[in-house]
Structures are given as structure tokens and as C-alpha cells.
Amino acid sequence: MSNNLSSYPRPLQFLNREVKEGPRLLKRLPDGVEEKPYTFFSIKPLTPIIGAEIEGLDLSKPLAKEVQEELNRAFLEWKVLFFRNQAITSEQHLAFAKLWGDLEVHPFYKPASQEQAKEIVQFSRNQKQGGSENVWHADVTFRENPAKASVLRLVEVPPVGGDTLWADMAAAYDNLPESIKKQIEHLKAIHDFTPSFAHLLQPDELEAFQREFPAVEHPIVRTHPETGRKTLFVNSSFTTHVVGLEHSEGEQLLQYLFRQVHVPEYQVRFRWEVNSIAFWDNRATQHYAVSDYYPHIRKAERAAIIGDRPF
């Protein structure tokens, strides 16, 4: 298979065209999966395809096996679940996250104190700084095994603003033109922490981290390991270039693919309250933390579950 874009069915200039108005394919469930009711909790969809609030569960208490199984089904079907009024501790937060797998330790975010568990990442934006997570991304795709999922809990919220958005990357893939799908089917891209985190490090630290976390190669189209759906797996935080393409060609393709997250039909936007929790599938989504609340404070804690190697 040639890696020269000129050999593909549609010309490269197609990538620069504006997307026209019209219907989009919005599919929440994988092909062959029938919608079924939930019996252990109620669910409040926030959009037709992504994002739902779960009502009737207390996350401070252990979940029975059958409840966890049904919650996992909701997680896979809605891609991001929201829970309100969950006055849980950091320990209970970790206990809930551990239900879904082993937890990762983020290499660049250190515990806020000696008492805080190393698996907890605290995002605290004070009155001297605004938020810096306002870029579309999936978590730690620079790892060989990017995070499977994340659990984020808001401890302190601004009076207004500070929302987070998630985008459904399966819907983004579904709605690509067939010529683009064919073009990217077997392509891979490089993911690297350096563009996002190098500014936090001294030169000797940067070299050490680059040895420990060298840039990795992931498929541009990922197959979800549990649902089997194809998802678009590139993001503007960590994806640096396309393997086998000239820089200008690869950059033009990546910029086109990056723009897919901006389509409102693929998105859900969540208004935080104190003790709200979001639990999202990092394999199927990207997210964006809106930085519109300065100089107010937004304080959050996150735990992430270790994932598998994308294929």
C-alpha cells in the first residue's frame, strides 16, 4: 500500500473543504447490539449518543457484582457517565476506580501532599492561573498502553463556568468520508508527551523522561477492545506526525482529523457541581476542560485506569 496521498481516491485538497450542512450518522450502540433497560439505576441521557447521568447509586458504598456489570454496560454504551451529589473521600474515589482495573501513576503530575495517594492527580487552579487543559485530548496517549478510563471528581467549582466537554470519536470516525476512511485505514501516527509537558521540565529531566517514555506508534483508527467499534485515535495534544507520510502531507491530514472533535453533534457538555463525578472511556472519547472561570477556583481529583495497547 502506498503512503503517498496522491494515490488515494480523493485529492489532498479535499481536506481543506468546509464540511457541508446535512444529516450525520449518529450511532450510539455497535452494530448488532440491542438497547436494553437498566434495572439497578436510572439513566438520564444528555445527548442522543454520548453522555448520561446515572441516578440511584451511592458511590461511597461497594457495588454488587451485578450492579457493576450493568454499570459497565452503560459505560460502554454512553462512553461518559455522570454522577451528582457523591460526597465521597479520595479513598472511596480510588476504590471505585479500582473496580475497573489497575490504576496508573501519572509521570508528570505529582501528589499534592505526602498524604495524597500517588494514583490521585489533583488539578487545582488558583487565583493566579487559569486552567491549562483547554485543548481536545485523550489522556496519556503517549504511553504504550494509554489509559482505559478516568474518574474525575470536582471538589470545588467556580460560581459559573469551568464546564468539560467530551466528544464521541466513534461518531467522528463513522462520519468521515469513505475516501478518508480508506486513506487512513492502515496508517499509524506517533504520539509524544514532549509538546505538552516539555515546558514543565529542565533539560536533564526532559532527556530522562524521553528515555523512559519514548514516542510511541498507534493506529490512527483504533478498534475498541470491548465493543469492536472503530474510533478515530489522534489528538492535538500528543499526536505529532503520521508514519510514512511527508511532513506537509501528514500535517494536513492530522489537522483535518483533529477538527472532527469540534462537531457539536458528537459532543456532550457537562456543568459541574461540587461532588459531581465523570467516568469516561478514554478509548472512545476526547475531552476539553473549558478555561473560562479565571480568577475563580476549580479543584478536581482524577484517577485513571491502565489500558491496553491500541490495535
PDB file of C-alpha atoms in Angstrom, residues 2-265:
ATOM      1  CA  SER A   2       1.401   3.396  -0.983  1.00  0.00           C
ATOM      2  CA  ASN A   3       1.767   6.098   1.662  1.00  0.00           C
ATOM      3  CA  ASN A   4       1.625   8.885  -0.942  1.00  0.00           C
ATOM      4  CA  LEU A   5      -1.642  10.786  -0.520  1.00  0.00           C
ATOM      5  CA  SER A   6      -1.800  11.480  -4.234  1.00  0.00           C
ATOM      6  CA  SER A   7      -2.501   7.777  -4.793  1.00  0.00           C
ATOM      7  CA  TYR A   8      -5.704   7.822  -2.740  1.00  0.00           C
ATOM      8  CA  PRO A   9      -9.144   8.092  -4.309  1.00  0.00           C
ATOM      9  CA  ARG A  10      -9.736  11.737  -3.353  1.00  0.00           C
ATOM     10  CA  PRO A  11      -7.248  14.598  -3.808  1.00  0.00           C
ATOM     11  CA  LEU A  12      -5.466  16.124  -0.841  1.00  0.00           C
ATOM     12  CA  GLN A  13      -7.301  19.404  -1.430  1.00  0.00           C
ATOM     13  CA  PHE A  14     -10.487  17.717  -0.216  1.00  0.00           C
ATOM     14  CA  LEU A  15      -9.179  18.063   3.335  1.00  0.00           C
ATOM     15  CA  ASN A  16      -9.400  21.847   3.144  1.00  0.00           C
ATOM     16  CA  ARG A  17     -13.041  21.992   2.171  1.00  0.00           C
ATOM     17  CA  GLU A  18     -15.595  23.128   4.707  1.00  0.00           C
ATOM     18  CA  VAL A  19     -17.978  20.425   5.916  1.00  0.00           C
ATOM     19  CA  LYS A  20     -21.414  20.991   4.436  1.00  0.00           C
ATOM     20  CA  GLU A  21     -24.638  21.005   6.376  1.00  0.00           C
ATOM     21  CA  GLY A  22     -26.787  17.897   6.391  1.00  0.00           C
ATOM     22  CA  PRO A  23     -27.619  14.798   8.402  1.00  0.00           C
ATOM     23  CA  ARG A  24     -24.918  12.889  10.254  1.00  0.00           C
ATOM     24  CA  LEU A  25     -24.795   9.226  11.153  1.00  0.00           C
ATOM     25  CA  LEU A  26     -25.263   9.173  14.926  1.00  0.00           C
ATOM     26  CA  LYS A  27     -24.998   5.635  16.224  1.00  0.00           C
ATOM     27  CA  ARG A  28     -24.794   5.050  19.972  1.00  0.00           C
ATOM     28  CA  LEU A  29     -24.617   1.250  20.023  1.00  0.00           C
ATOM     29  CA  PRO A  30     -22.393  -1.069  17.987  1.00  0.00           C
ATOM     30  CA  ASP A  31     -24.000  -2.923  15.115  1.00  0.00           C
ATOM     31  CA  GLY A  32     -25.954  -5.937  16.330  1.00  0.00           C
ATOM     32  CA  VAL A  33     -26.366  -4.665  19.905  1.00  0.00           C
ATOM     33  CA  GLU A  34     -29.946  -4.076  21.003  1.00  0.00           C
ATOM     34  CA  GLU A  35     -30.930  -1.430  23.505  1.00  0.00           C
ATOM     35  CA  LYS A  36     -31.903  -2.891  26.875  1.00  0.00           C
ATOM     36  CA  PRO A  37     -33.261  -1.271  30.047  1.00  0.00           C
ATOM     37  CA  TYR A  38     -31.198  -0.730  33.172  1.00  0.00           C
ATOM     38  CA  THR A  39     -32.553  -2.343  36.317  1.00  0.00           C
ATOM     39  CA  PHE A  40     -30.271  -1.212  39.166  1.00  0.00           C
ATOM     40  CA  PHE A  41     -30.275   2.523  38.472  1.00  0.00           C
ATOM     41  CA  SER A  42     -31.969   5.077  36.278  1.00  0.00           C
ATOM     42  CA  ILE A  43     -30.253   6.855  33.433  1.00  0.00           C
ATOM     43  CA  LYS A  44     -30.753  10.365  32.065  1.00  0.00           C
ATOM     44  CA  PRO A  45     -29.246  10.832  28.596  1.00  0.00           C
ATOM     45  CA  LEU A  46     -27.697  14.243  27.939  1.00  0.00           C
ATOM     46  CA  THR A  47     -27.409  13.750  24.167  1.00  0.00           C
ATOM     47  CA  PRO A  48     -28.634  11.021  21.806  1.00  0.00           C
ATOM     48  CA  ILE A  49     -25.229   9.298  21.547  1.00  0.00           C
ATOM     49  CA  ILE A  50     -22.814  10.354  24.302  1.00  0.00           C
ATOM     50  CA  GLY A  51     -23.126  11.214  27.966  1.00  0.00           C
ATOM     51  CA  ALA A  52     -25.706  10.203  30.546  1.00  0.00           C
ATOM     52  CA  GLU A  53     -26.334  10.961  34.201  1.00  0.00           C
ATOM     53  CA  ILE A  54     -26.700   7.954  36.483  1.00  0.00           C
ATOM     54  CA  GLU A  55     -29.258   8.267  39.289  1.00  0.00           C
ATOM     55  CA  GLY A  56     -29.856   5.912  42.158  1.00  0.00           C
ATOM     56  CA  LEU A  57     -26.298   4.827  43.029  1.00  0.00           C
ATOM     57  CA  ASP A  58     -24.216   5.797  46.057  1.00  0.00           C
ATOM     58  CA  LEU A  59     -20.547   5.500  45.108  1.00  0.00           C
ATOM     59  CA  SER A  60     -19.431   5.664  48.724  1.00  0.00           C
ATOM     60  CA  LYS A  61     -20.695   2.091  49.100  1.00  0.00           C
ATOM     61  CA  PRO A  62     -19.388  -1.082  47.422  1.00  0.00           C
ATOM     62  CA  LEU A  63     -21.198  -2.091  44.259  1.00  0.00           C
ATOM     63  CA  ALA A  64     -22.629  -5.571  43.965  1.00  0.00           C
ATOM     64  CA  LYS A  65     -21.235  -7.590  41.066  1.00  0.00           C
ATOM     65  CA  GLU A  66     -24.448  -7.428  39.066  1.00  0.00           C
ATOM     66  CA  VAL A  67     -24.656  -3.648  39.573  1.00  0.00           C
ATOM     67  CA  GLN A  68     -21.080  -3.198  38.409  1.00  0.00           C
ATOM     68  CA  GLU A  69     -21.736  -5.311  35.327  1.00  0.00           C
ATOM     69  CA  GLU A  70     -24.753  -3.225  34.393  1.00  0.00           C
ATOM     70  CA  LEU A  71     -22.834  -0.014  35.058  1.00  0.00           C
ATOM     71  CA  ASN A  72     -20.065  -1.241  32.778  1.00  0.00           C
ATOM     72  CA  ARG A  73     -22.641  -1.809  30.049  1.00  0.00           C
ATOM     73  CA  ALA A  74     -23.841   1.776  30.468  1.00  0.00           C
ATOM     74  CA  PHE A  75     -20.225   2.971  30.401  1.00  0.00           C
ATOM     75  CA  LEU A  76     -19.571   1.227  27.089  1.00  0.00           C
ATOM     76  CA  GLU A  77     -22.861   2.353  25.582  1.00  0.00           C
ATOM     77  CA  TRP A  78     -22.763   6.038  26.641  1.00  0.00           C
ATOM     78  CA  LYS A  79     -18.946   6.498  26.790  1.00  0.00           C
ATOM     79  CA  VAL A  80     -19.110   9.011  29.643  1.00  0.00           C
ATOM     80  CA  LEU A  81     -21.230   8.669  32.768  1.00  0.00           C
ATOM     81  CA  PHE A  82     -22.012  11.429  35.256  1.00  0.00           C
ATOM     82  CA  PHE A  83     -22.911  11.123  38.924  1.00  0.00           C
ATOM     83  CA  ARG A  84     -24.098  14.028  41.075  1.00  0.00           C
ATOM     84  CA  ASN A  85     -24.154  14.542  44.846  1.00  0.00           C
ATOM     85  CA  GLN A  86     -21.427  11.976  45.558  1.00  0.00           C
ATOM     86  CA  ALA A  87     -19.803  13.191  48.779  1.00  0.00           C
ATOM     87  CA  ILE A  88     -17.034  10.608  48.725  1.00  0.00           C
ATOM     88  CA  THR A  89     -13.485  10.664  50.045  1.00  0.00           C
ATOM     89  CA  SER A  90     -10.334  10.310  47.976  1.00  0.00           C
ATOM     90  CA  GLU A  91     -10.055   6.728  49.251  1.00  0.00           C
ATOM     91  CA  GLN A  92     -13.593   5.921  48.099  1.00  0.00           C
ATOM     92  CA  HIS A  93     -12.816   7.595  44.782  1.00  0.00           C
ATOM     93  CA  LEU A  94      -9.841   5.258  44.327  1.00  0.00           C
ATOM     94  CA  ALA A  95     -11.893   2.246  45.395  1.00  0.00           C
ATOM     95  CA  PHE A  96     -14.474   2.975  42.710  1.00  0.00           C
ATOM     96  CA  ALA A  97     -11.803   3.461  40.049  1.00  0.00           C
ATOM     97  CA  LYS A  98     -10.094   0.191  41.015  1.00  0.00           C
ATOM     98  CA  LEU A  99     -13.277  -1.711  40.176  1.00  0.00           C
ATOM     99  CA  TRP A 100     -12.357  -1.244  36.509  1.00  0.00           C
ATOM    100  CA  GLY A 101      -8.692  -2.220  36.628  1.00  0.00           C
ATOM    101  CA  ASP A 102      -5.262  -1.303  37.954  1.00  0.00           C
ATOM    102  CA  LEU A 103      -4.600   2.407  38.352  1.00  0.00           C
ATOM    103  CA  GLU A 104      -1.828   4.333  36.674  1.00  0.00           C
ATOM    104  CA  VAL A 105       0.520   6.867  38.216  1.00  0.00           C
ATOM    105  CA  HIS A 106       0.850   9.938  36.026  1.00  0.00           C
ATOM    106  CA  PRO A 107       4.522  10.679  35.310  1.00  0.00           C
ATOM    107  CA  PHE A 108       4.166  14.462  35.241  1.00  0.00           C
ATOM    108  CA  TYR A 109       1.570  15.250  37.915  1.00  0.00           C
ATOM    109  CA  LYS A 110       2.845  14.595  41.409  1.00  0.00           C
ATOM    110  CA  PRO A 111       0.691  14.182  44.560  1.00  0.00           C
ATOM    111  CA  ALA A 112      -0.346  17.481  46.087  1.00  0.00           C
ATOM    112  CA  SER A 113       0.896  16.322  49.502  1.00  0.00           C
ATOM    113  CA  GLN A 114       2.651  13.394  51.145  1.00  0.00           C
ATOM    114  CA  GLU A 115      -0.706  12.204  52.416  1.00  0.00           C
ATOM    115  CA  GLN A 116      -2.281  12.023  48.976  1.00  0.00           C
ATOM    116  CA  ALA A 117      -2.252   8.692  47.141  1.00  0.00           C
ATOM    117  CA  LYS A 118       0.109   8.638  44.186  1.00  0.00           C
ATOM    118  CA  GLU A 119      -2.697   7.423  41.908  1.00  0.00           C
ATOM    119  CA  ILE A 120      -4.683  10.634  42.514  1.00  0.00           C
ATOM    120  CA  VAL A 121      -3.975  13.577  40.232  1.00  0.00           C
ATOM    121  CA  GLN A 122      -5.137  16.897  41.624  1.00  0.00           C
ATOM    122  CA  PHE A 123      -5.978  19.757  39.291  1.00  0.00           C
ATOM    123  CA  SER A 124      -6.222  22.908  41.363  1.00  0.00           C
ATOM    124  CA  ARG A 125      -6.392  26.252  39.595  1.00  0.00           C
ATOM    125  CA  ASN A 126      -5.906  29.180  41.946  1.00  0.00           C
ATOM    126  CA  GLN A 127      -6.436  32.906  41.536  1.00  0.00           C
ATOM    127  CA  LYS A 128      -3.066  33.421  39.820  1.00  0.00           C
ATOM    128  CA  GLN A 129      -3.558  30.969  36.990  1.00  0.00           C
ATOM    129  CA  GLY A 130      -6.272  29.852  34.632  1.00  0.00           C
ATOM    130  CA  GLY A 131      -6.913  26.292  33.543  1.00  0.00           C
ATOM    131  CA  SER A 132      -4.494  24.726  31.053  1.00  0.00           C
ATOM    132  CA  GLU A 133      -6.462  21.653  29.985  1.00  0.00           C
ATOM    133  CA  ASN A 134      -8.484  23.562  27.380  1.00  0.00           C
ATOM    134  CA  VAL A 135      -7.292  21.537  24.424  1.00  0.00           C
ATOM    135  CA  TRP A 136      -9.011  18.485  22.973  1.00  0.00           C
ATOM    136  CA  HIS A 137      -7.167  15.330  24.004  1.00  0.00           C
ATOM    137  CA  ALA A 138      -7.366  11.747  25.196  1.00  0.00           C
ATOM    138  CA  ASP A 139      -5.343  11.028  28.329  1.00  0.00           C
ATOM    139  CA  VAL A 140      -1.729   9.818  28.123  1.00  0.00           C
ATOM    140  CA  THR A 141      -1.820   8.506  24.570  1.00  0.00           C
ATOM    141  CA  PHE A 142       1.964   8.943  24.663  1.00  0.00           C
ATOM    142  CA  ARG A 143       2.101   5.701  26.667  1.00  0.00           C
ATOM    143  CA  GLU A 144       2.323   2.293  25.003  1.00  0.00           C
ATOM    144  CA  ASN A 145      -0.823   1.460  26.965  1.00  0.00           C
ATOM    145  CA  PRO A 146      -2.902   4.649  27.180  1.00  0.00           C
ATOM    146  CA  ALA A 147      -5.487   4.942  29.950  1.00  0.00           C
ATOM    147  CA  LYS A 148      -8.600   2.818  29.588  1.00  0.00           C
ATOM    148  CA  ALA A 149     -10.759   5.239  31.533  1.00  0.00           C
ATOM    149  CA  SER A 150     -10.686   8.103  34.004  1.00  0.00           C
ATOM    150  CA  VAL A 151     -12.750   9.063  37.043  1.00  0.00           C
ATOM    151  CA  LEU A 152     -12.817  12.810  37.745  1.00  0.00           C
ATOM    152  CA  ARG A 153     -14.398  14.338  40.861  1.00  0.00           C
ATOM    153  CA  LEU A 154     -14.946  18.060  41.394  1.00  0.00           C
ATOM    154  CA  VAL A 155     -14.099  19.198  44.919  1.00  0.00           C
ATOM    155  CA  GLU A 156     -14.512  22.931  44.345  1.00  0.00           C
ATOM    156  CA  VAL A 157     -16.256  24.655  41.462  1.00  0.00           C
ATOM    157  CA  PRO A 158     -16.391  28.253  40.240  1.00  0.00           C
ATOM    158  CA  PRO A 159     -19.709  30.108  40.542  1.00  0.00           C
ATOM    159  CA  VAL A 160     -20.138  29.827  36.795  1.00  0.00           C
ATOM    160  CA  GLY A 161     -18.072  28.286  34.010  1.00  0.00           C
ATOM    161  CA  GLY A 162     -15.498  25.512  34.167  1.00  0.00           C
ATOM    162  CA  ASP A 163     -17.558  23.007  32.163  1.00  0.00           C
ATOM    163  CA  THR A 164     -15.991  19.988  30.483  1.00  0.00           C
ATOM    164  CA  LEU A 165     -16.859  18.676  27.017  1.00  0.00           C
ATOM    165  CA  TRP A 166     -16.422  15.158  25.645  1.00  0.00           C
ATOM    166  CA  ALA A 167     -16.508  14.107  22.000  1.00  0.00           C
ATOM    167  CA  ASP A 168     -17.511  10.690  20.662  1.00  0.00           C
ATOM    168  CA  MET A 169     -14.646   9.502  18.478  1.00  0.00           C
ATOM    169  CA  ALA A 170     -16.649   6.558  17.137  1.00  0.00           C
ATOM    170  CA  ALA A 171     -19.192   9.018  15.723  1.00  0.00           C
ATOM    171  CA  ALA A 172     -16.309  11.105  14.385  1.00  0.00           C
ATOM    172  CA  TYR A 173     -14.967   8.064  12.546  1.00  0.00           C
ATOM    173  CA  ASP A 174     -18.410   6.966  11.309  1.00  0.00           C
ATOM    174  CA  ASN A 175     -18.982  10.314   9.631  1.00  0.00           C
ATOM    175  CA  LEU A 176     -15.686  10.587   7.793  1.00  0.00           C
ATOM    176  CA  PRO A 177     -15.992  10.420   4.004  1.00  0.00           C
ATOM    177  CA  GLU A 178     -15.418   6.903   2.716  1.00  0.00           C
ATOM    178  CA  SER A 179     -12.370   8.093   0.793  1.00  0.00           C
ATOM    179  CA  ILE A 180     -10.776   9.341   4.024  1.00  0.00           C
ATOM    180  CA  LYS A 181     -11.634   6.103   5.831  1.00  0.00           C
ATOM    181  CA  LYS A 182      -9.878   4.165   3.107  1.00  0.00           C
ATOM    182  CA  GLN A 183      -6.940   6.531   3.239  1.00  0.00           C
ATOM    183  CA  ILE A 184      -6.327   6.179   6.992  1.00  0.00           C
ATOM    184  CA  GLU A 185      -7.329   2.523   7.415  1.00  0.00           C
ATOM    185  CA  HIS A 186      -3.782   1.224   7.816  1.00  0.00           C
ATOM    186  CA  LEU A 187      -1.944   4.407   8.749  1.00  0.00           C
ATOM    187  CA  LYS A 188      -0.210   4.911  12.081  1.00  0.00           C
ATOM    188  CA  ALA A 189       0.784   8.071  13.919  1.00  0.00           C
ATOM    189  CA  ILE A 190       3.379   8.990  16.524  1.00  0.00           C
ATOM    190  CA  HIS A 191       2.300  10.091  19.999  1.00  0.00           C
ATOM    191  CA  ASP A 192       4.755  12.025  22.179  1.00  0.00           C
ATOM    192  CA  PHE A 193       4.462  13.768  25.544  1.00  0.00           C
ATOM    193  CA  THR A 194       7.053  16.412  24.610  1.00  0.00           C
ATOM    194  CA  PRO A 195       4.756  19.051  23.015  1.00  0.00           C
ATOM    195  CA  SER A 196       2.517  19.149  26.094  1.00  0.00           C
ATOM    196  CA  PHE A 197       4.881  18.573  29.019  1.00  0.00           C
ATOM    197  CA  ALA A 198       8.401  19.604  27.981  1.00  0.00           C
ATOM    198  CA  HIS A 199       7.850  23.126  29.316  1.00  0.00           C
ATOM    199  CA  LEU A 200       7.479  21.678  32.827  1.00  0.00           C
ATOM    200  CA  LEU A 201      10.923  20.049  32.779  1.00  0.00           C
ATOM    201  CA  GLN A 202      14.549  21.059  32.961  1.00  0.00           C
ATOM    202  CA  PRO A 203      16.717  19.843  30.040  1.00  0.00           C
ATOM    203  CA  ASP A 204      18.205  16.946  32.011  1.00  0.00           C
ATOM    204  CA  GLU A 205      14.744  15.956  33.268  1.00  0.00           C
ATOM    205  CA  LEU A 206      13.369  16.085  29.736  1.00  0.00           C
ATOM    206  CA  GLU A 207      16.084  13.735  28.476  1.00  0.00           C
ATOM    207  CA  ALA A 208      15.398  11.298  31.320  1.00  0.00           C
ATOM    208  CA  PHE A 209      11.655  11.289  30.653  1.00  0.00           C
ATOM    209  CA  GLN A 210      12.181  10.859  26.922  1.00  0.00           C
ATOM    210  CA  ARG A 211      14.239   7.755  27.640  1.00  0.00           C
ATOM    211  CA  GLU A 212      11.573   6.422  29.996  1.00  0.00           C
ATOM    212  CA  PHE A 213       8.643   7.379  27.755  1.00  0.00           C
ATOM    213  CA  PRO A 214       9.871   7.363  24.148  1.00  0.00           C
ATOM    214  CA  ALA A 215       7.445   8.382  21.440  1.00  0.00           C
ATOM    215  CA  VAL A 216       5.083   5.550  20.516  1.00  0.00           C
ATOM    216  CA  GLU A 217       3.250   4.477  17.379  1.00  0.00           C
ATOM    217  CA  HIS A 218      -0.523   3.953  17.476  1.00  0.00           C
ATOM    218  CA  PRO A 219      -3.039   3.257  14.700  1.00  0.00           C
ATOM    219  CA  ILE A 220      -4.964   6.305  13.508  1.00  0.00           C
ATOM    220  CA  VAL A 221      -8.108   4.156  13.529  1.00  0.00           C
ATOM    221  CA  ARG A 222      -8.378   2.172  16.731  1.00  0.00           C
ATOM    222  CA  THR A 223     -10.633  -0.849  17.298  1.00  0.00           C
ATOM    223  CA  HIS A 224     -12.323  -0.671  20.681  1.00  0.00           C
ATOM    224  CA  PRO A 225     -11.293  -3.831  22.585  1.00  0.00           C
ATOM    225  CA  GLU A 226     -14.722  -4.352  24.184  1.00  0.00           C
ATOM    226  CA  THR A 227     -17.275  -3.033  21.694  1.00  0.00           C
ATOM    227  CA  GLY A 228     -15.395  -3.698  18.457  1.00  0.00           C
ATOM    228  CA  ARG A 229     -16.236  -0.237  17.106  1.00  0.00           C
ATOM    229  CA  LYS A 230     -13.698   1.746  15.137  1.00  0.00           C
ATOM    230  CA  THR A 231     -12.694   5.056  16.690  1.00  0.00           C
ATOM    231  CA  LEU A 232     -10.556   7.932  15.479  1.00  0.00           C
ATOM    232  CA  PHE A 233      -7.439   7.829  17.666  1.00  0.00           C
ATOM    233  CA  VAL A 234      -5.419  11.003  17.129  1.00  0.00           C
ATOM    234  CA  ASN A 235      -5.394  14.128  19.293  1.00  0.00           C
ATOM    235  CA  SER A 236      -3.781  17.540  19.092  1.00  0.00           C
ATOM    236  CA  SER A 237      -2.032  17.254  22.478  1.00  0.00           C
ATOM    237  CA  PHE A 238       0.115  14.204  21.799  1.00  0.00           C
ATOM    238  CA  THR A 239      -0.125  13.131  18.128  1.00  0.00           C
ATOM    239  CA  THR A 240       2.840  14.664  16.306  1.00  0.00           C
ATOM    240  CA  HIS A 241       3.041  13.129  12.828  1.00  0.00           C
ATOM    241  CA  VAL A 242       1.875  10.344  10.533  1.00  0.00           C
ATOM    242  CA  VAL A 243       4.233   7.446   9.907  1.00  0.00           C
ATOM    243  CA  GLY A 244       5.341   7.160   6.297  1.00  0.00           C
ATOM    244  CA  LEU A 245       3.995  10.489   5.038  1.00  0.00           C
ATOM    245  CA  GLU A 246       5.894  13.629   4.172  1.00  0.00           C
ATOM    246  CA  HIS A 247       5.560  16.248   6.905  1.00  0.00           C
ATOM    247  CA  SER A 248       3.315  18.622   4.969  1.00  0.00           C
ATOM    248  CA  GLU A 249       1.004  15.823   3.795  1.00  0.00           C
ATOM    249  CA  GLY A 250       0.815  14.234   7.229  1.00  0.00           C
ATOM    250  CA  GLU A 251       0.230  17.558   8.967  1.00  0.00           C
ATOM    251  CA  GLN A 252      -2.585  18.458   6.613  1.00  0.00           C
ATOM    252  CA  LEU A 253      -4.221  15.096   7.223  1.00  0.00           C
ATOM    253  CA  LEU A 254      -3.811  15.358  11.001  1.00  0.00           C
ATOM    254  CA  GLN A 255      -5.260  18.863  11.132  1.00  0.00           C
ATOM    255  CA  TYR A 256      -8.297  17.622   9.233  1.00  0.00           C
ATOM    256  CA  LEU A 257      -8.731  14.698  11.630  1.00  0.00           C
ATOM    257  CA  PHE A 258      -8.165  16.897  14.697  1.00  0.00           C
ATOM    258  CA  ARG A 259     -11.025  19.157  13.577  1.00  0.00           C
ATOM    259  CA  GLN A 260     -13.567  16.352  13.811  1.00  0.00           C
ATOM    260  CA  VAL A 261     -13.881  16.798  17.600  1.00  0.00           C
ATOM    261  CA  HIS A 262     -15.354  20.268  17.018  1.00  0.00           C
ATOM    262  CA  VAL A 263     -18.592  18.934  15.527  1.00  0.00           C
ATOM    263  CA  PRO A 264     -21.346  19.669  18.111  1.00  0.00           C
ATOM    264  CA  GLU A 265     -23.353  16.559  17.186  1.00  0.00           C
TER     265      GLU A 265
END
